[in-house]
Amino acid sequence: MYEIKLKRTYDEVEKEDGYRVLVDRMWPRGIKKEDLDYDAWPKEIAPSTEIRKEFGHEEDKFNDFRKKYLHELSENEAADDFVAEVKKELQNQNVTLLYGAKDRENNQAVVLREWLRHHKLED
């Protein structure tokens, strides 16, 4: 069974990454578009600018950010298409969610993977 992986945009590309999806609303700093190996960039699935700025990547604000982002995802019109795309790709390869944040445990990709798993995309 293939899985949903998480990786910083600054990490090395590996064959095991499979389908690489940039999950940031903004382009990651210091990377030219032609230098990032990615397959999709569904900006509409990323957290809104409002909750992203409120969070400010401060660890003590992560739980509040997580709740707000999960709420946004539940009301996001693009969510069903995103789930379908990820589900389709997981049939043949891993899906790697790419993010620019320095914190590997408190970021939107962690929340998005949790949300995707809730939608029964992987065991």
Coordinates of N, CA, C and O in Angstrom, one line a residue:
M1 N 0.8 -1.2 0.0 CA 0.0 0.0 0.0 C 0.9 1.2 0.0 O 1.9 1.3 0.7
Y2 N 0.5 2.2 -0.8 CA 1.3 3.5 -0.8 C 0.8 4.4 0.3 O -0.3 4.2 0.8
E3 N 1.6 5.4 0.6 CA 1.3 6.2 1.7 C 1.5 7.7 1.4 O 2.1 8.1 0.4
I4 N 0.9 8.5 2.3 CA 1.1 10.0 2.2 C 2.3 10.4 3.1 O 2.3 10.1 4.3
K5 N 3.3 11.0 2.4 CA 4.5 11.4 3.1 C 4.5 12.9 3.2 O 3.8 13.6 2.5
L6 N 5.4 13.4 4.1 CA 5.6 14.8 4.2 C 7.0 15.2 4.0 O 7.9 14.4 4.4
K7 N 7.3 16.3 3.4 CA 8.7 16.7 3.1 C 8.7 18.2 2.9 O 7.9 18.8 2.3
R8 N 9.8 18.8 3.4 CA 10.1 20.2 3.2 C 10.5 20.4 1.7 O 11.1 19.5 1.1
T9 N 10.1 21.5 1.2 CA 10.4 21.8 -0.2 C 12.0 21.8 -0.4 O 12.4 21.7 -1.5
Y10 N 12.7 22.1 0.6 CA 14.1 22.2 0.6 C 14.9 20.9 0.7 O 16.1 20.8 0.5
D11 N 14.1 19.8 1.0 CA 14.7 18.4 1.1 C 15.0 17.9 -0.3 O 14.3 18.2 -1.3
E12 N 15.9 16.9 -0.3 CA 16.3 16.3 -1.6 C 15.1 15.5 -2.1 O 14.3 14.9 -1.4
V13 N 15.0 15.4 -3.5 CA 13.9 14.7 -4.1 C 14.4 13.2 -4.1 O 15.6 12.9 -4.4
E14 N 13.5 12.3 -3.8 CA 13.8 10.9 -3.8 C 12.7 10.1 -4.7 O 11.6 10.6 -4.7
K15 N 13.1 9.0 -5.2 CA 12.2 8.3 -6.1 C 10.9 7.9 -5.3 O 9.8 7.9 -5.8
E16 N 11.1 7.6 -4.0 CA 10.0 7.1 -3.1 C 9.0 8.2 -2.9 O 7.9 8.0 -2.3
D17 N 9.3 9.5 -3.2 CA 8.4 10.6 -3.0 C 7.1 10.4 -3.9 O 6.0 10.8 -3.4
G18 N 7.2 9.8 -5.0 CA 6.1 9.6 -5.9 C 5.5 10.9 -6.4 O 6.2 11.7 -6.9
Y19 N 4.2 11.1 -6.2 CA 3.5 12.3 -6.7 C 3.7 13.4 -5.7 O 3.3 13.2 -4.5
R20 N 4.3 14.5 -6.1 CA 4.7 15.5 -5.2 C 3.8 16.7 -5.3 O 3.6 17.3 -6.4
V21 N 3.1 17.1 -4.2 CA 2.1 18.1 -4.2 C 2.6 19.3 -3.2 O 2.7 19.1 -2.0
L22 N 2.8 20.5 -3.8 CA 3.1 21.6 -3.0 C 1.8 22.1 -2.3 O 0.8 22.4 -3.0
V23 N 1.8 22.2 -1.0 CA 0.6 22.5 -0.2 C 0.6 23.8 0.5 O -0.2 24.1 1.3
D24 N 1.5 24.7 0.1 CA 1.6 26.1 0.5 C 0.8 27.0 -0.4 O 0.7 26.7 -1.6
R25 N 0.2 28.0 0.2 CA -0.5 29.0 -0.6 C 0.5 29.9 -1.4 O 0.3 30.3 -2.5
M26 N 1.7 30.2 -0.7 CA 2.7 31.0 -1.3 C 3.9 30.2 -1.7 O 4.1 29.1 -1.1
W27 N 4.6 30.6 -2.8 CA 5.7 29.9 -3.2 C 6.8 30.0 -2.2 O 7.1 31.0 -1.5
P28 N 7.5 28.8 -1.9 CA 8.6 28.8 -0.9 C 9.7 29.7 -1.2 O 10.2 29.8 -2.4
R29 N 10.2 30.4 -0.2 CA 11.3 31.4 -0.3 C 12.6 30.7 -0.8 O 12.9 29.6 -0.4
G30 N 13.3 31.5 -1.7 CA 14.6 31.0 -2.1 C 14.6 29.9 -3.1 O 15.7 29.4 -3.4
I31 N 13.5 29.5 -3.6 CA 13.5 28.4 -4.6 C 12.9 29.0 -5.9 O 11.8 29.5 -5.9
K32 N 13.6 28.8 -7.0 CA 13.1 29.2 -8.3 C 12.0 28.1 -8.7 O 12.2 26.9 -8.5
K33 N 11.0 28.6 -9.4 CA 9.9 27.6 -9.9 C 10.5 26.5 -10.7 O 10.1 25.3 -10.5
E34 N 11.5 26.7 -11.5 CA 12.0 25.7 -12.3 C 12.9 24.7 -11.5 O 13.3 23.6 -12.0
D35 N 13.3 25.1 -10.3 CA 14.1 24.2 -9.5 C 13.4 23.3 -8.5 O 14.0 22.4 -7.9
L36 N 12.1 23.5 -8.4 CA 11.3 22.6 -7.5 C 10.6 21.5 -8.3 O 9.9 21.8 -9.2
D37 N 10.9 20.3 -8.0 CA 10.3 19.2 -8.6 C 8.9 18.9 -7.9 O 8.9 18.4 -6.8
Y38 N 7.8 19.3 -8.6 CA 6.5 19.0 -8.0 C 5.5 18.7 -9.2 O 5.7 19.1 -10.3
D39 N 4.5 18.0 -8.8 CA 3.5 17.6 -9.8 C 2.2 18.4 -9.8 O 1.5 18.5 -10.8
A40 N 1.9 19.0 -8.6 CA 0.7 19.8 -8.5 C 0.9 20.8 -7.4 O 1.7 20.6 -6.5
W41 N 0.1 21.9 -7.6 CA 0.2 23.0 -6.6 C -1.3 23.5 -6.4 O -1.6 24.6 -7.0
P42 N -2.1 22.8 -5.7 CA -3.5 23.2 -5.5 C -3.6 24.3 -4.4 O -3.9 24.0 -3.2
K43 N -3.3 25.5 -4.7 CA -3.3 26.6 -3.7 C -4.6 26.7 -3.0 O -4.6 27.1 -1.8
E44 N -5.7 26.4 -3.6 CA -7.0 26.5 -3.0 C -7.2 25.6 -1.8 O -8.1 25.7 -1.0
I45 N -6.3 24.6 -1.7 CA -6.5 23.6 -0.5 C -5.6 24.1 0.7 O -5.8 23.6 1.8
A46 N -4.8 25.0 0.4 CA -3.9 25.6 1.5 C -4.7 26.4 2.5 O -5.8 26.9 2.2
P47 N -4.2 26.6 3.7 CA -4.9 27.4 4.7 C -5.0 28.9 4.2 O -4.1 29.3 3.5
S48 N -6.1 29.5 4.6 CA -6.3 30.9 4.2 C -5.2 31.8 4.7 O -4.5 31.4 5.7
T49 N -5.0 32.9 4.1 CA -4.0 33.9 4.6 C -4.3 34.3 6.0 O -3.3 34.4 6.8
E50 N -5.5 34.5 6.3 CA -5.9 34.9 7.7 C -5.4 33.9 8.7 O -4.7 34.4 9.7
I51 N -5.7 32.7 8.6 CA -5.3 31.7 9.7 C -3.8 31.4 9.6 O -3.2 31.2 10.7
R52 N -3.3 31.5 8.4 CA -1.8 31.3 8.3 C -1.1 32.4 9.1 O -0.1 32.2 9.8
K53 N -1.5 33.7 8.9 CA -0.9 34.8 9.6 C -1.1 34.8 11.1 O -0.2 35.1 11.9
E54 N -2.3 34.4 11.5 CA -2.6 34.3 12.9 C -1.7 33.2 13.6 O -1.2 33.4 14.7
F55 N -1.5 32.1 12.9 CA -0.6 31.1 13.4 C 0.9 31.5 13.5 O 1.5 31.4 14.5
G56 N 1.3 32.1 12.4 CA 2.7 32.6 12.4 C 3.8 31.6 12.7 O 4.9 31.9 13.1
H57 N 3.5 30.3 12.5 CA 4.4 29.2 12.8 C 4.9 29.2 14.3 O 6.0 28.9 14.5
E58 N 4.0 29.7 15.2 CA 4.3 29.7 16.6 C 3.7 28.4 17.2 O 2.5 28.2 17.1
E59 N 4.6 27.6 17.7 CA 4.2 26.2 18.2 C 3.0 26.3 19.1 O 2.1 25.4 19.1
D60 N 2.9 27.2 20.0 CA 1.8 27.3 21.0 C 0.5 27.7 20.4 O -0.5 27.5 21.0
K61 N 0.5 28.1 19.1 CA -0.7 28.5 18.4 C -1.2 27.3 17.5 O -2.2 27.5 16.8
F62 N -0.4 26.2 17.4 CA -0.7 25.2 16.4 C -2.1 24.5 16.6 O -2.8 24.3 15.6
N63 N -2.4 24.2 17.8 CA -3.7 23.6 18.0 C -4.9 24.4 17.5 O -5.8 23.9 16.9
D64 N -4.8 25.7 17.8 CA -5.9 26.6 17.3 C -5.9 26.7 15.8 O -6.9 26.6 15.1
F65 N -4.7 26.8 15.2 CA -4.5 26.7 13.7 C -5.1 25.5 13.2 O -5.8 25.5 12.2
R66 N -4.7 24.3 13.8 CA -5.2 23.0 13.3 C -6.7 23.0 13.2 O -7.3 22.6 12.2
K67 N -7.4 23.4 14.3 CA -8.8 23.4 14.3 C -9.4 24.3 13.2 O -10.4 23.9 12.5
K68 N -8.9 25.5 13.1 CA -9.4 26.4 12.0 C -9.1 25.9 10.6 O -10.0 26.0 9.7
Y69 N -8.0 25.3 10.4 CA -7.7 24.7 9.1 C -8.6 23.5 8.8 O -9.1 23.4 7.6
L70 N -8.8 22.6 9.7 CA -9.7 21.5 9.5 C -11.1 22.0 9.2 O -11.8 21.5 8.3
H71 N -11.5 23.1 9.9 CA -12.8 23.7 9.5 C -12.8 24.2 8.1 O -13.8 24.0 7.4
E72 N -11.8 24.9 7.7 CA -11.7 25.4 6.3 C -11.8 24.3 5.3 O -12.5 24.4 4.3
L73 N -11.1 23.2 5.6 CA -11.1 22.1 4.7 C -12.5 21.5 4.6 O -12.9 21.1 3.5
S74 N -13.2 21.4 5.7 CA -14.5 20.8 5.7 C -15.5 21.7 4.8 O -16.5 21.1 4.3
E75 N -15.2 23.0 4.6 CA -16.1 23.8 3.8 C -15.5 24.2 2.5 O -16.1 25.0 1.7
N76 N -14.4 23.6 2.1 CA -13.7 24.0 0.9 C -14.3 23.2 -0.3 O -14.3 22.0 -0.3
E77 N -14.7 24.0 -1.3 CA -15.3 23.4 -2.5 C -14.3 22.6 -3.3 O -14.7 21.7 -4.1
A78 N -13.1 22.9 -3.2 CA -12.0 22.1 -3.9 C -11.6 20.8 -3.2 O -10.9 20.0 -3.8
A79 N -12.1 20.6 -2.0 CA -11.6 19.5 -1.2 C -12.0 18.1 -1.8 O -11.1 17.2 -1.9
D80 N -13.2 18.0 -2.4 CA -13.5 16.7 -3.0 C -12.6 16.3 -4.1 O -12.2 15.2 -4.3
D81 N -12.3 17.3 -5.0 CA -11.5 17.0 -6.1 C -10.0 16.7 -5.7 O -9.4 15.8 -6.2
F82 N -9.6 17.4 -4.6 CA -8.3 17.1 -4.1 C -8.2 15.7 -3.5 O -7.2 14.9 -3.8
V83 N -9.2 15.3 -2.7 CA -9.2 13.9 -2.2 C -9.2 12.9 -3.3 O -8.5 11.9 -3.3
A84 N -10.0 13.1 -4.4 CA -10.1 12.2 -5.5 C -8.7 12.1 -6.2 O -8.3 11.0 -6.5
E85 N -8.1 13.2 -6.3 CA -6.7 13.2 -7.0 C -5.7 12.4 -6.2 O -5.0 11.6 -6.7
V86 N -5.7 12.7 -4.9 CA -4.7 12.0 -4.0 C -5.1 10.5 -4.0 O -4.2 9.6 -4.1
K87 N -6.3 10.2 -3.9 CA -6.8 8.8 -3.8 C -6.3 8.0 -5.1 O -5.8 6.9 -5.1
K88 N -6.5 8.7 -6.2 CA -6.1 8.1 -7.5 C -4.6 7.8 -7.6 O -4.1 6.8 -8.0
E89 N -3.8 8.8 -7.1 CA -2.4 8.7 -7.2 C -1.9 7.6 -6.2 O -0.9 6.9 -6.5
L90 N -2.5 7.5 -5.0 CA -2.1 6.5 -4.0 C -2.3 5.0 -4.5 O -1.7 4.1 -4.0
Q91 N -3.1 4.9 -5.6 CA -3.2 3.5 -6.1 C -2.0 3.0 -6.8 O -1.7 1.8 -6.9
N92 N -1.1 4.0 -7.2 CA 0.1 3.6 -8.0 C 1.4 4.1 -7.4 O 2.5 3.6 -7.8
Q93 N 1.4 5.0 -6.4 CA 2.6 5.5 -5.9 C 2.3 6.3 -4.6 O 1.2 6.6 -4.3
N94 N 3.4 6.6 -3.9 CA 3.3 7.5 -2.7 C 2.9 8.9 -3.1 O 3.1 9.3 -4.3
V95 N 2.3 9.6 -2.2 CA 2.0 11.0 -2.4 C 2.7 11.8 -1.4 O 2.6 11.5 -0.2
T96 N 3.6 12.7 -1.8 CA 4.3 13.5 -0.8 C 3.8 15.0 -0.8 O 3.7 15.6 -1.8
L97 N 3.4 15.4 0.4 CA 2.9 16.8 0.6 C 4.1 17.6 0.9 O 4.8 17.4 1.9
L98 N 4.4 18.6 0.0 CA 5.6 19.5 0.2 C 5.2 20.8 0.9 O 4.1 21.4 0.5
Y99 N 6.0 21.2 1.8 CA 5.7 22.5 2.5 C 7.0 23.2 2.8 O 8.1 22.6 2.8
G100 N 7.0 24.5 3.0 CA 8.2 25.3 3.2 C 8.6 25.5 4.6 O 9.7 26.0 4.9
A101 N 7.6 25.3 5.5 CA 7.9 25.6 7.0 C 9.1 24.9 7.5 O 9.4 23.8 7.1
K102 N 9.8 25.6 8.5 CA 10.9 25.0 9.1 C 10.5 23.9 10.1 O 11.2 22.9 10.3
D103 N 9.4 24.1 10.8 CA 8.9 23.2 11.8 C 8.3 22.0 11.1 O 7.3 22.1 10.5
R104 N 8.9 20.8 11.3 CA 8.4 19.6 10.6 C 7.2 19.0 11.3 O 6.5 18.1 10.7
E105 N 6.8 19.4 12.5 CA 5.7 18.8 13.2 C 4.5 19.7 13.4 O 3.4 19.2 13.8
N106 N 4.7 21.0 13.2 CA 3.6 21.9 13.4 C 3.4 22.8 12.2 O 3.9 23.9 12.2
N107 N 2.8 22.2 11.2 CA 2.6 22.9 9.9 C 1.3 22.4 9.2 O 0.7 21.4 9.6
Q108 N 0.9 23.1 8.2 CA -0.3 22.7 7.5 C -0.3 21.4 6.8 O -1.3 20.7 6.7
A109 N 0.9 20.9 6.4 CA 1.0 19.6 5.8 C 0.6 18.5 6.8 O 0.0 17.5 6.4
V110 N 1.0 18.6 8.0 CA 0.7 17.7 9.1 C -0.8 17.6 9.2 O -1.4 16.5 9.3
V111 N -1.5 18.7 9.2 CA -2.9 18.8 9.4 C -3.6 18.2 8.1 O -4.6 17.4 8.2
L112 N -3.1 18.6 7.0 CA -3.7 18.1 5.7 C -3.6 16.6 5.6 O -4.5 15.9 5.2
R113 N -2.4 16.0 6.0 CA -2.3 14.5 6.0 C -3.3 13.9 7.0 O -3.9 12.9 6.6
E114 N -3.4 14.5 8.1 CA -4.4 14.0 9.1 C -5.8 14.0 8.5 O -6.6 13.0 8.6
W115 N -6.2 15.1 7.9 CA -7.5 15.2 7.2 C -7.7 14.2 6.1 O -8.7 13.6 6.0
L116 N -6.6 14.0 5.3 CA -6.7 13.0 4.2 C -6.9 11.6 4.8 O -7.7 10.8 4.2
R117 N -6.2 11.3 5.8 CA -6.3 10.0 6.4 C -7.7 9.8 7.0 O -8.2 8.7 6.9
H118 N -8.3 10.8 7.5 CA -9.6 10.7 8.0 C -10.6 10.4 6.8 O -11.7 9.8 7.1
H119 N -10.2 10.7 5.6 CA -11.0 10.4 4.5 C -10.7 9.1 3.9 O -11.0 8.8 2.7
K120 N -10.1 8.2 4.7 CA -9.8 6.8 4.4 C -9.0 6.6 3.1 O -9.2 5.7 2.4
L121 N -8.0 7.5 3.0 CA -7.1 7.3 1.8 C -6.0 6.3 2.0 O -5.4 5.8 1.1
E122 N -5.6 6.1 3.3 CA -4.6 5.1 3.6 C -4.9 4.4 4.9 O -5.6 5.0 5.7
D123 N -4.4 3.2 5.1 CA -4.7 2.5 6.4 C -3.7 2.9 7.4 O -2.7 3.4 7.2

